[in-house]
Short mmCIF file of C-alpha atoms and ligand atoms in Angstrom, two decimals:
data_model
loop_
_atom_site.label_atom_id
_atom_site.label_comp_id
_atom_site.label_asym_id
_atom_site.label_seq_id
_atom_site.Cartn_x
_atom_site.Cartn_y
_atom_site.Cartn_z
CA MET J 1 3.59 -2.35 -22.95
CA GLN J 2 0.08 -2.44 -21.60
CA HIS J 3 -1.53 0.03 -19.08
CA ARG J 4 -4.65 -0.33 -17.08
CA MET J 5 -6.88 2.81 -16.17
CA ILE J 6 -9.77 2.36 -13.64
CA LEU J 7 -11.95 5.42 -12.94
CA ASN J 8 -15.43 6.06 -11.57
CA GLU J 9 -18.53 5.24 -13.82
CA THR J 10 -19.74 8.88 -13.31
CA ALA J 11 -18.15 11.81 -11.69
CA TRP J 12 -19.95 15.18 -11.06
CA PHE J 13 -18.00 18.40 -10.45
CA GLY J 14 -18.89 21.94 -9.44
CA PRO J 15 -20.60 23.88 -6.46
CA GLY J 16 -23.99 22.55 -5.84
CA SER J 17 -23.41 19.31 -7.78
CA ILE J 18 -24.44 17.36 -4.74
CA ALA J 19 -27.97 17.70 -5.97
CA GLN J 20 -27.14 15.09 -8.65
CA ILE J 21 -27.22 12.39 -5.96
CA VAL J 22 -30.95 12.10 -6.32
CA ASN J 23 -30.96 11.19 -10.02
CA GLU J 24 -27.95 8.99 -9.59
CA VAL J 25 -29.75 6.81 -6.78
CA ALA J 26 -33.01 6.73 -8.78
CA GLN J 27 -31.34 5.81 -12.17
CA ARG J 28 -29.28 3.03 -10.51
CA ASN J 29 -32.46 1.72 -8.70
CA LEU J 30 -30.80 1.94 -5.27
CA LYS J 31 -33.14 1.46 -2.52
CA LYS J 32 -31.53 2.27 1.00
CA ALA J 33 -28.15 3.87 1.92
CA LEU J 34 -25.70 3.34 4.81
CA LEU J 35 -24.19 6.69 4.97
CA VAL J 36 -20.57 6.41 6.30
CA THR J 37 -19.09 9.47 7.91
CA ASP J 38 -17.73 10.90 11.16
CA LYS J 39 -19.10 13.02 14.02
CA THR J 40 -17.24 16.16 13.44
CA LEU J 41 -18.92 16.34 10.00
CA ILE J 42 -22.30 15.92 11.49
CA LYS J 43 -21.55 18.77 14.07
CA ALA J 44 -20.25 21.00 11.24
CA GLY J 45 -23.56 20.58 9.40
CA VAL J 46 -21.89 19.15 6.33
CA ILE J 47 -23.83 15.82 6.31
CA GLU J 48 -27.12 17.79 6.52
CA LYS J 49 -26.49 19.03 3.01
CA VAL J 50 -26.89 15.50 1.89
CA THR J 51 -29.56 14.18 4.27
CA ALA J 52 -31.72 17.09 3.40
CA LEU J 53 -31.79 16.06 -0.15
CA LEU J 54 -32.39 12.49 0.73
CA ASP J 55 -35.22 13.43 3.05
CA LYS J 56 -36.83 15.65 0.47
CA HIS J 57 -36.94 12.98 -1.97
CA GLN J 58 -37.84 10.18 0.49
CA LEU J 59 -34.84 8.25 -0.12
CA PRO J 60 -34.11 5.95 3.03
CA TYR J 61 -30.82 5.91 4.82
CA VAL J 62 -29.11 4.81 8.01
CA ILE J 63 -26.13 6.79 9.32
CA TYR J 64 -22.86 5.27 10.61
CA ASP J 65 -20.76 8.09 12.13
CA GLU J 66 -18.16 6.22 14.04
CA VAL J 67 -15.34 6.86 11.71
CA VAL J 68 -12.14 8.24 13.11
CA PRO J 69 -9.15 9.80 11.40
CA ASN J 70 -6.71 6.88 10.45
CA PRO J 71 -9.69 4.42 10.54
CA THR J 72 -9.03 1.14 12.37
CA ILE J 73 -10.02 -2.35 11.85
CA ALA J 74 -12.56 -2.09 14.61
CA VAL J 75 -14.26 0.93 12.79
CA VAL J 76 -14.63 -1.32 9.58
CA LYS J 77 -15.88 -4.27 11.42
CA ASN J 78 -18.63 -2.25 13.31
CA GLY J 79 -19.56 -0.63 9.99
CA VAL J 80 -20.01 -4.05 8.40
CA GLU J 81 -22.30 -5.26 11.17
CA ILE J 82 -24.42 -2.02 10.91
CA PHE J 83 -24.62 -2.52 7.10
CA LYS J 84 -25.96 -5.99 7.52
CA THR J 85 -28.73 -4.90 10.14
CA SER J 86 -29.58 -1.78 8.25
CA GLN J 87 -30.95 -3.62 5.17
CA ALA J 88 -28.99 -1.04 3.09
CA ASP J 89 -28.08 -1.97 -0.62
CA TYR J 90 -25.56 0.78 -1.21
CA LEU J 91 -23.11 2.98 0.64
CA ILE J 92 -22.80 6.88 0.67
CA ALA J 93 -19.43 7.82 1.92
CA ILE J 94 -19.30 11.41 3.04
CA GLY J 95 -15.93 12.85 4.41
CA GLY J 96 -12.20 12.95 3.91
CA GLY J 97 -10.21 9.83 3.11
CA SER J 98 -11.04 8.20 6.45
CA PRO J 99 -14.89 7.72 5.83
CA GLN J 100 -14.14 7.05 2.14
CA ASP J 101 -11.56 4.27 2.97
CA THR J 102 -13.91 2.85 5.64
CA ALA J 103 -16.82 2.62 3.18
CA LYS J 104 -14.72 0.84 0.73
CA ALA J 105 -13.59 -1.82 3.22
CA ILE J 106 -17.26 -2.30 4.41
CA GLY J 107 -18.46 -2.66 0.73
CA ILE J 108 -15.75 -5.07 -0.17
CA ILE J 109 -16.30 -7.27 2.85
CA ILE J 110 -20.15 -7.34 2.53
CA ASN J 111 -19.74 -8.89 -0.93
CA ASN J 112 -16.55 -10.95 -0.10
CA PRO J 113 -17.28 -12.11 3.45
CA GLU J 114 -14.14 -14.42 3.43
CA PHE J 115 -12.14 -11.21 4.10
CA SER J 116 -14.01 -10.08 7.16
CA ASP J 117 -10.86 -10.10 9.34
CA VAL J 118 -9.89 -6.97 7.32
CA ARG J 119 -6.06 -7.67 7.63
CA SER J 120 -6.28 -10.23 4.81
CA LEU J 121 -7.31 -7.43 2.53
CA GLU J 122 -3.80 -5.78 2.68
CA GLY J 123 -2.02 -5.37 -0.66
CA VAL J 124 -3.67 -6.79 -3.69
CA ALA J 125 -6.35 -8.97 -2.29
CA ASN J 126 -7.99 -11.49 -4.74
CA THR J 127 -11.54 -10.53 -3.89
CA ARG J 128 -14.10 -12.07 -6.32
CA TYR J 129 -16.89 -9.65 -6.26
CA PRO J 130 -17.22 -5.78 -6.67
CA SER J 131 -17.97 -3.92 -3.59
CA VAL J 132 -21.52 -2.81 -2.76
CA PRO J 133 -22.12 0.23 -4.90
CA ILE J 134 -20.49 3.36 -3.36
CA ILE J 135 -21.40 6.99 -4.00
CA ALA J 136 -18.36 9.02 -2.78
CA ILE J 137 -18.76 12.57 -1.67
CA PRO J 138 -15.33 14.01 -0.60
CA THR J 139 -15.31 16.80 2.05
CA THR J 140 -11.54 17.37 2.02
CA ALA J 141 -9.49 18.23 -1.09
CA GLY J 142 -6.69 15.86 -0.72
CA THR J 143 -6.73 11.93 -0.72
CA ALA J 144 -8.91 11.64 -3.89
CA ALA J 145 -10.07 8.32 -2.26
CA GLU J 146 -13.30 8.94 -4.32
CA VAL J 147 -11.53 7.97 -7.43
CA THR J 148 -8.90 5.65 -6.25
CA ILE J 149 -8.70 1.85 -6.01
CA ASN J 150 -6.96 2.03 -2.73
CA TYR J 151 -7.92 2.30 0.97
CA VAL J 152 -5.85 2.55 3.99
CA ILE J 153 -6.71 0.97 7.37
CA THR J 154 -4.96 1.13 10.76
CA ASP J 155 -4.16 -2.01 12.66
CA GLU J 156 -3.87 -0.67 16.13
CA GLU J 157 -2.83 -3.92 17.73
CA ASN J 158 0.31 -4.16 15.52
CA ARG J 159 0.82 -0.42 15.20
CA ARG J 160 0.57 -0.40 11.48
CA LYS J 161 -1.26 1.16 8.68
CA PHE J 162 -1.79 -1.04 5.65
CA VAL J 163 -2.79 -0.11 2.16
CA CYS J 164 -5.34 -2.21 0.12
CA VAL J 165 -5.39 -2.05 -3.64
CA ASP J 166 -8.38 -3.42 -5.20
CA PRO J 167 -10.19 -2.57 -8.50
CA HIS J 168 -13.38 -3.93 -6.92
CA ASP J 169 -13.57 -1.08 -4.53
CA ILE J 170 -13.85 1.90 -7.00
CA PRO J 171 -16.84 4.00 -6.15
CA ILE J 172 -19.27 4.01 -9.04
CA VAL J 173 -20.29 7.65 -8.55
CA ALA J 174 -18.12 10.51 -7.25
CA ILE J 175 -19.56 13.94 -6.52
CA ILE J 176 -16.83 16.54 -6.21
CA ASP J 177 -18.64 19.56 -4.79
CA ALA J 178 -16.49 22.34 -3.24
CA GLU J 179 -19.50 23.44 -1.05
CA MET J 180 -18.94 20.07 0.87
CA MET J 181 -15.32 21.18 1.53
CA ALA J 182 -15.97 24.90 2.43
CA SER J 183 -16.09 24.27 6.24
CA MET J 184 -12.52 22.85 6.41
CA PRO J 185 -10.32 24.91 8.79
CA PRO J 186 -7.16 26.47 7.13
CA SER J 187 -4.81 23.75 8.68
CA LEU J 188 -6.95 21.04 7.21
CA LYS J 189 -7.06 22.63 3.97
CA ALA J 190 -3.25 22.97 3.99
CA ALA J 191 -2.41 19.46 5.11
CA THR J 192 -4.89 17.76 2.74
CA GLY J 193 -3.86 20.01 -0.10
CA ILE J 194 -0.09 19.10 0.26
CA ASP J 195 -1.30 15.44 0.32
CA ALA J 196 -2.79 16.02 -3.03
CA LEU J 197 0.49 17.68 -4.22
CA THR J 198 2.35 14.74 -2.90
CA HIS J 199 0.18 12.35 -4.99
CA ALA J 200 0.74 14.40 -8.06
CA ILE J 201 4.50 14.53 -7.63
CA GLU J 202 5.06 10.88 -6.48
CA GLY J 203 2.50 9.66 -9.23
CA TYR J 204 4.62 11.75 -11.84
CA ILE J 205 7.96 10.23 -10.97
CA THR J 206 6.73 6.69 -9.83
CA LYS J 207 8.22 3.53 -11.72
CA ALA J 208 4.95 2.81 -13.58
CA ALA J 209 4.23 6.37 -14.72
CA TRP J 210 3.41 6.65 -18.46
CA GLU J 211 2.31 9.43 -20.84
CA LEU J 212 -1.42 9.51 -19.92
CA THR J 213 -0.82 9.57 -16.16
CA ASP J 214 1.97 12.06 -16.71
CA ALA J 215 -0.50 14.45 -18.31
CA LEU J 216 -2.90 14.14 -15.42
CA HIS J 217 -0.14 14.44 -12.82
CA LEU J 218 1.46 17.74 -14.39
CA LYS J 219 -2.07 19.30 -14.66
CA ALA J 220 -2.71 18.43 -11.05
CA ILE J 221 0.54 19.93 -9.92
CA GLN J 222 -0.27 23.03 -11.83
CA ILE J 223 -3.85 23.49 -10.49
CA ILE J 224 -2.81 22.62 -6.79
CA SER J 225 0.16 24.92 -6.67
CA ARG J 226 -1.80 27.81 -8.15
CA SER J 227 -4.78 27.45 -5.93
CA LEU J 228 -3.58 25.96 -2.53
CA ARG J 229 -2.54 29.32 -0.91
CA ALA J 230 -5.93 30.89 -1.91
CA SER J 231 -7.85 27.98 -0.68
CA VAL J 232 -6.19 28.14 2.70
CA ALA J 233 -6.73 31.89 2.73
CA GLY J 234 -10.52 31.30 2.41
CA ASP J 235 -10.92 32.09 -1.17
CA LYS J 236 -14.01 30.20 -2.74
CA LYS J 237 -12.52 29.74 -6.25
CA GLY J 238 -9.28 28.47 -4.63
CA VAL J 239 -11.39 25.70 -2.81
CA GLU J 240 -13.17 24.79 -6.17
CA ASP J 241 -9.79 24.59 -7.87
CA MET J 242 -8.29 22.36 -5.17
CA ALA J 243 -11.35 20.10 -5.36
CA LEU J 244 -10.59 19.54 -9.03
CA GLY J 245 -6.87 19.33 -8.73
CA GLN J 246 -6.84 16.58 -6.07
CA TYR J 247 -9.24 14.57 -8.21
CA VAL J 248 -7.01 14.93 -11.31
CA ALA J 249 -4.05 13.62 -9.25
CA GLY J 250 -6.16 10.78 -7.97
CA MET J 251 -7.17 9.80 -11.60
CA GLY J 252 -3.45 9.34 -12.11
CA PHE J 253 -1.77 7.85 -8.94
CA SER J 254 -4.44 5.37 -8.27
CA ASN J 255 -3.50 3.63 -11.55
CA VAL J 256 0.30 3.80 -11.27
CA GLY J 257 1.18 4.07 -7.58
CA LEU J 258 3.04 6.37 -5.26
CA GLY J 259 6.47 6.17 -3.72
CA LEU J 260 8.60 6.58 -0.50
CA VAL J 261 6.90 9.67 0.91
CA HIS J 262 3.74 7.70 1.44
CA GLY J 263 5.67 4.64 2.47
CA MET J 264 7.17 6.83 5.24
CA ALA J 265 4.12 8.81 6.14
CA HIS J 266 1.91 5.79 6.67
CA PRO J 267 3.77 4.47 9.93
CA LEU J 268 3.60 8.00 11.36
CA GLY J 269 -0.13 7.90 11.28
CA ALA J 270 -0.16 4.35 12.75
CA PHE J 271 2.36 5.29 15.58
CA TYR J 272 1.30 8.77 16.63
CA ASN J 273 -1.89 9.38 14.67
CA VAL J 274 -0.25 12.08 12.82
CA PRO J 275 -2.65 13.54 10.15
CA HIS J 276 -1.76 12.04 6.81
CA GLY J 277 -1.23 15.20 4.94
CA VAL J 278 0.95 16.68 7.59
CA ALA J 279 3.14 13.56 7.55
CA ASN J 280 3.50 13.61 3.74
CA ALA J 281 4.06 17.45 3.69
CA ILE J 282 7.09 17.26 6.11
CA ILE J 283 8.68 14.39 4.33
CA LEU J 284 8.07 15.39 0.70
CA PRO J 285 10.97 17.92 0.11
CA HIS J 286 13.52 15.65 1.73
CA VAL J 287 12.49 12.55 -0.27
CA MET J 288 12.37 14.65 -3.41
CA ALA J 289 16.01 15.78 -2.79
CA TRP J 290 17.01 12.09 -2.25
CA ASN J 291 15.30 10.99 -5.42
CA THR J 292 16.63 13.67 -7.59
CA ASP J 293 19.21 11.76 -9.70
CA TYR J 294 16.43 9.17 -10.56
CA THR J 295 14.06 11.63 -12.07
CA GLY J 296 15.52 12.58 -15.60
CA GLU J 297 13.96 15.86 -16.57
CA LYS J 298 10.96 15.43 -14.48
CA TYR J 299 11.79 17.92 -11.85
CA ARG J 300 12.13 20.68 -14.56
CA ASP J 301 8.53 19.80 -15.55
CA ILE J 302 7.32 19.97 -11.93
CA ALA J 303 9.15 23.42 -11.41
CA ARG J 304 7.51 24.73 -14.62
CA ALA J 305 4.02 23.41 -13.67
CA MET J 306 4.57 25.10 -10.24
CA GLY J 307 5.16 28.48 -11.99
CA VAL J 308 8.93 28.82 -11.32
CA SER J 309 10.09 31.42 -13.85
CA GLY J 310 13.08 31.04 -16.14
CA ILE J 311 13.00 27.32 -15.84
CA CYS J 312 14.01 26.63 -19.52
CA GLY J 313 17.33 28.61 -19.18
CA LYS J 314 18.34 26.66 -15.92
CA THR J 315 20.76 23.71 -15.92
CA LEU J 316 19.21 20.36 -15.06
CA SER J 317 20.62 20.63 -11.52
CA GLU J 318 19.39 24.05 -10.97
CA ALA J 319 16.00 23.10 -12.21
CA ARG J 320 15.90 20.00 -9.77
CA ILE J 321 16.84 22.23 -6.87
CA ALA J 322 14.18 24.84 -8.00
CA ALA J 323 11.47 22.14 -7.98
CA VAL J 324 12.39 21.14 -4.41
CA GLU J 325 12.43 24.81 -3.19
CA ALA J 326 9.08 25.49 -4.85
CA VAL J 327 7.68 22.57 -2.82
CA LYS J 328 9.17 23.82 0.40
CA LYS J 329 7.97 27.37 -0.16
CA LEU J 330 4.36 26.25 -0.78
CA SER J 331 4.51 24.11 2.52
CA ASP J 332 5.94 26.93 4.34
CA ASP J 333 3.38 29.47 2.91
CA VAL J 334 0.38 27.44 4.07
CA GLY J 335 1.91 26.90 7.48
CA ILE J 336 3.13 23.28 7.54
CA PRO J 337 5.66 22.31 10.37
CA THR J 338 9.12 21.25 9.04
CA ARG J 339 10.36 18.67 11.46
CA LEU J 340 8.94 15.15 12.47
CA ARG J 341 9.68 15.82 16.07
CA ASP J 342 7.11 18.69 15.94
CA VAL J 343 4.40 16.22 15.35
CA GLY J 344 5.30 13.83 18.10
CA MET J 345 7.84 11.42 16.45
CA LYS J 346 10.09 9.74 18.90
CA GLU J 347 13.59 9.13 17.89
CA GLU J 348 13.86 5.72 19.66
CA ASP J 349 11.01 4.48 17.30
CA ILE J 350 12.95 5.07 14.13
CA PRO J 351 14.26 1.49 13.58
CA ALA J 352 10.57 0.31 13.88
CA LEU J 353 9.26 3.16 11.66
CA ALA J 354 11.91 2.45 8.98
CA GLN J 355 10.94 -1.29 8.91
CA ALA J 356 7.33 -0.47 8.41
CA ALA J 357 8.09 2.04 5.67
CA LEU J 358 10.21 -0.46 3.83
CA ASP J 359 7.35 -3.00 4.01
CA ASP J 360 4.65 -0.34 2.96
CA VAL J 361 3.00 -1.15 -0.41
CA CYS J 362 3.76 2.40 -1.68
CA THR J 363 7.57 2.28 -1.15
CA GLY J 364 8.12 -0.19 -4.20
CA GLY J 365 6.89 2.53 -6.55
CA ASN J 366 9.58 4.99 -5.60
CA PRO J 367 12.01 5.81 -8.59
CA ARG J 368 15.12 5.12 -6.41
CA ASP J 369 15.19 1.89 -4.64
CA ALA J 370 15.45 2.40 -0.77
CA THR J 371 17.12 0.11 1.70
CA LEU J 372 16.34 -0.04 5.43
CA ALA J 373 19.54 2.00 6.01
CA ASP J 374 18.46 4.71 3.54
CA ILE J 375 15.04 5.10 5.16
CA THR J 376 16.58 5.23 8.66
CA ALA J 377 18.89 7.85 7.59
CA LEU J 378 16.03 9.89 6.08
CA TYR J 379 13.87 9.61 9.25
CA ARG J 380 16.84 10.85 11.20
CA GLN J 381 17.48 13.72 8.83
CA ILE J 382 13.82 14.79 9.03
CA TYR J 383 13.42 14.36 12.72
N1 LIG P 1 -7.86 5.85 -0.58
C1 LIG P 1 -6.76 6.59 -1.01
O1 LIG P 1 -6.36 6.41 -2.05
C2 LIG P 1 -6.14 7.44 0.01
C3 LIG P 1 -5.14 8.35 -0.36
C4 LIG P 1 -4.48 9.11 0.60
C5 LIG P 1 -4.78 9.15 1.86
N2 LIG P 1 -5.78 8.17 2.27
C6 LIG P 1 -6.15 7.98 3.69
O2 LIG P 1 -7.18 8.97 4.07
C7 LIG P 1 -6.98 9.32 5.48
C8 LIG P 1 -6.90 10.80 5.65
O3 LIG P 1 -7.85 11.57 5.03
P1 LIG P 1 -8.11 13.11 5.05
O4 LIG P 1 -6.83 13.72 5.18
O5 LIG P 1 -9.13 13.48 3.97
O6 LIG P 1 -8.72 13.44 6.57
P2 LIG P 1 -9.81 12.55 7.43
O7 LIG P 1 -10.89 12.02 6.53
O8 LIG P 1 -9.03 11.71 8.26
O9 LIG P 1 -10.43 13.87 8.19
C9 LIG P 1 -9.65 14.59 9.14
C10 LIG P 1 -10.52 15.47 9.97
O10 LIG P 1 -11.15 16.45 9.26
C11 LIG P 1 -12.50 16.60 9.43
N3 LIG P 1 -13.04 17.10 8.32
C12 LIG P 1 -13.17 16.59 7.05
N4 LIG P 1 -13.80 17.35 6.19
C13 LIG P 1 -14.22 18.48 6.91
C14 LIG P 1 -14.88 19.57 6.42
N5 LIG P 1 -15.38 19.86 5.21
N6 LIG P 1 -15.10 20.48 7.45
C15 LIG P 1 -14.56 20.44 8.71
N7 LIG P 1 -13.95 19.34 9.07
C16 LIG P 1 -13.75 18.28 8.19
C17 LIG P 1 -12.88 15.18 9.85
O11 LIG P 1 -14.09 15.13 10.61
C18 LIG P 1 -11.73 14.66 10.60
O12 LIG P 1 -11.84 15.08 11.95
C19 LIG P 1 -5.70 8.61 6.05
O13 LIG P 1 -6.18 7.55 6.66
C20 LIG P 1 -5.03 8.33 4.76
O14 LIG P 1 -4.04 7.23 4.88
C21 LIG P 1 -6.44 7.41 1.37
FE1 LIG P 2 -1.91 10.32 0.48
#
């Protein structure tokens, strides 16, 4: 059996590590950046932490701040045009998954213009050249898009979100600095944190999981479950730990895939613009329970990593229930809603949502194969 692992060339961790951007740019002989971000981050003063450094060291840049949550094809296409006119030779992605994913799509299209319609990048596209160099700076502790080979774009016309998987898009440098995440409101910390937990759990039980990614995912589950509550409550160390935990999950799932939780969450983003982490968080315990007989001893490991006591003495079925309950409890404690109707899902859309989830790239990785009828029943159950 052969396994492939793709990771950043360089990753920096720790509060204040954003300062490393200056050396990284100089050492790589990069000349001018297109900084991809969104307006909320400009208003929140987060971007200034980077632009102050660039200004101080006279490193030129142009800002593209038109990214929106669940970024669309139009957002990518505009970014491509701005990159072309800006005379930039690299990208700095600052933000949550949305600016990170937008930067990846821009970087890929600039060097592979035959994919400029964006839609043709869905799934595993056979791009020929690596993306324009990307320096990725996450401001949420969730998606780990800074270390994944995936990006997710929304096709508004066809009401779908599609996942692109391409080793050519991996950012060369990632800077994981919790000070860039500190301004997240508690609800965003909660939603993005449960997204990271979902990556770790789906990555741990996905079909292609193997020993090395198992180690990463278990460690991520442990770090995330011990630190998410503190992070949401405003604890600095909690945010630092979440920054690391979500990255460790990304090192794993990017290389093995996810499962049905993500498959079902993506259509909710496309139909109703539900924040990605909230959609995952609501679906996760239900799909975990549905998958339970296809996970061997893995839920016992998950329960142990989540700190459930006395797990060794439990029967397999007790341990499995304990894992699902631990996930529910964590979501409850950080204030995640429990029903899809609470986030705007409409019952009459279930057939279309189920078809979109069945077609999603992530669904094939689920340990239990799902039919259209299974997914329909799950959406009804969670509605
Ligand atoms: N590439 C991948 O591997 C991958 C993995 C999972 C999810 N995704 C995608 O990422 C997107 C979701 O990303 P996300 O959950 O990180 O959120 P996001 O990037 O969509 O941001 C959500 C909101 O939070 C704000 N925000 C971000 N950081 C902030 C901060 N530090 N302070 C204050 N406000 C802040 C943003 O301005 C935005 O308004 C979805 O489109 C999802 O499908 C990608
Ligand atoms: Fe996710």
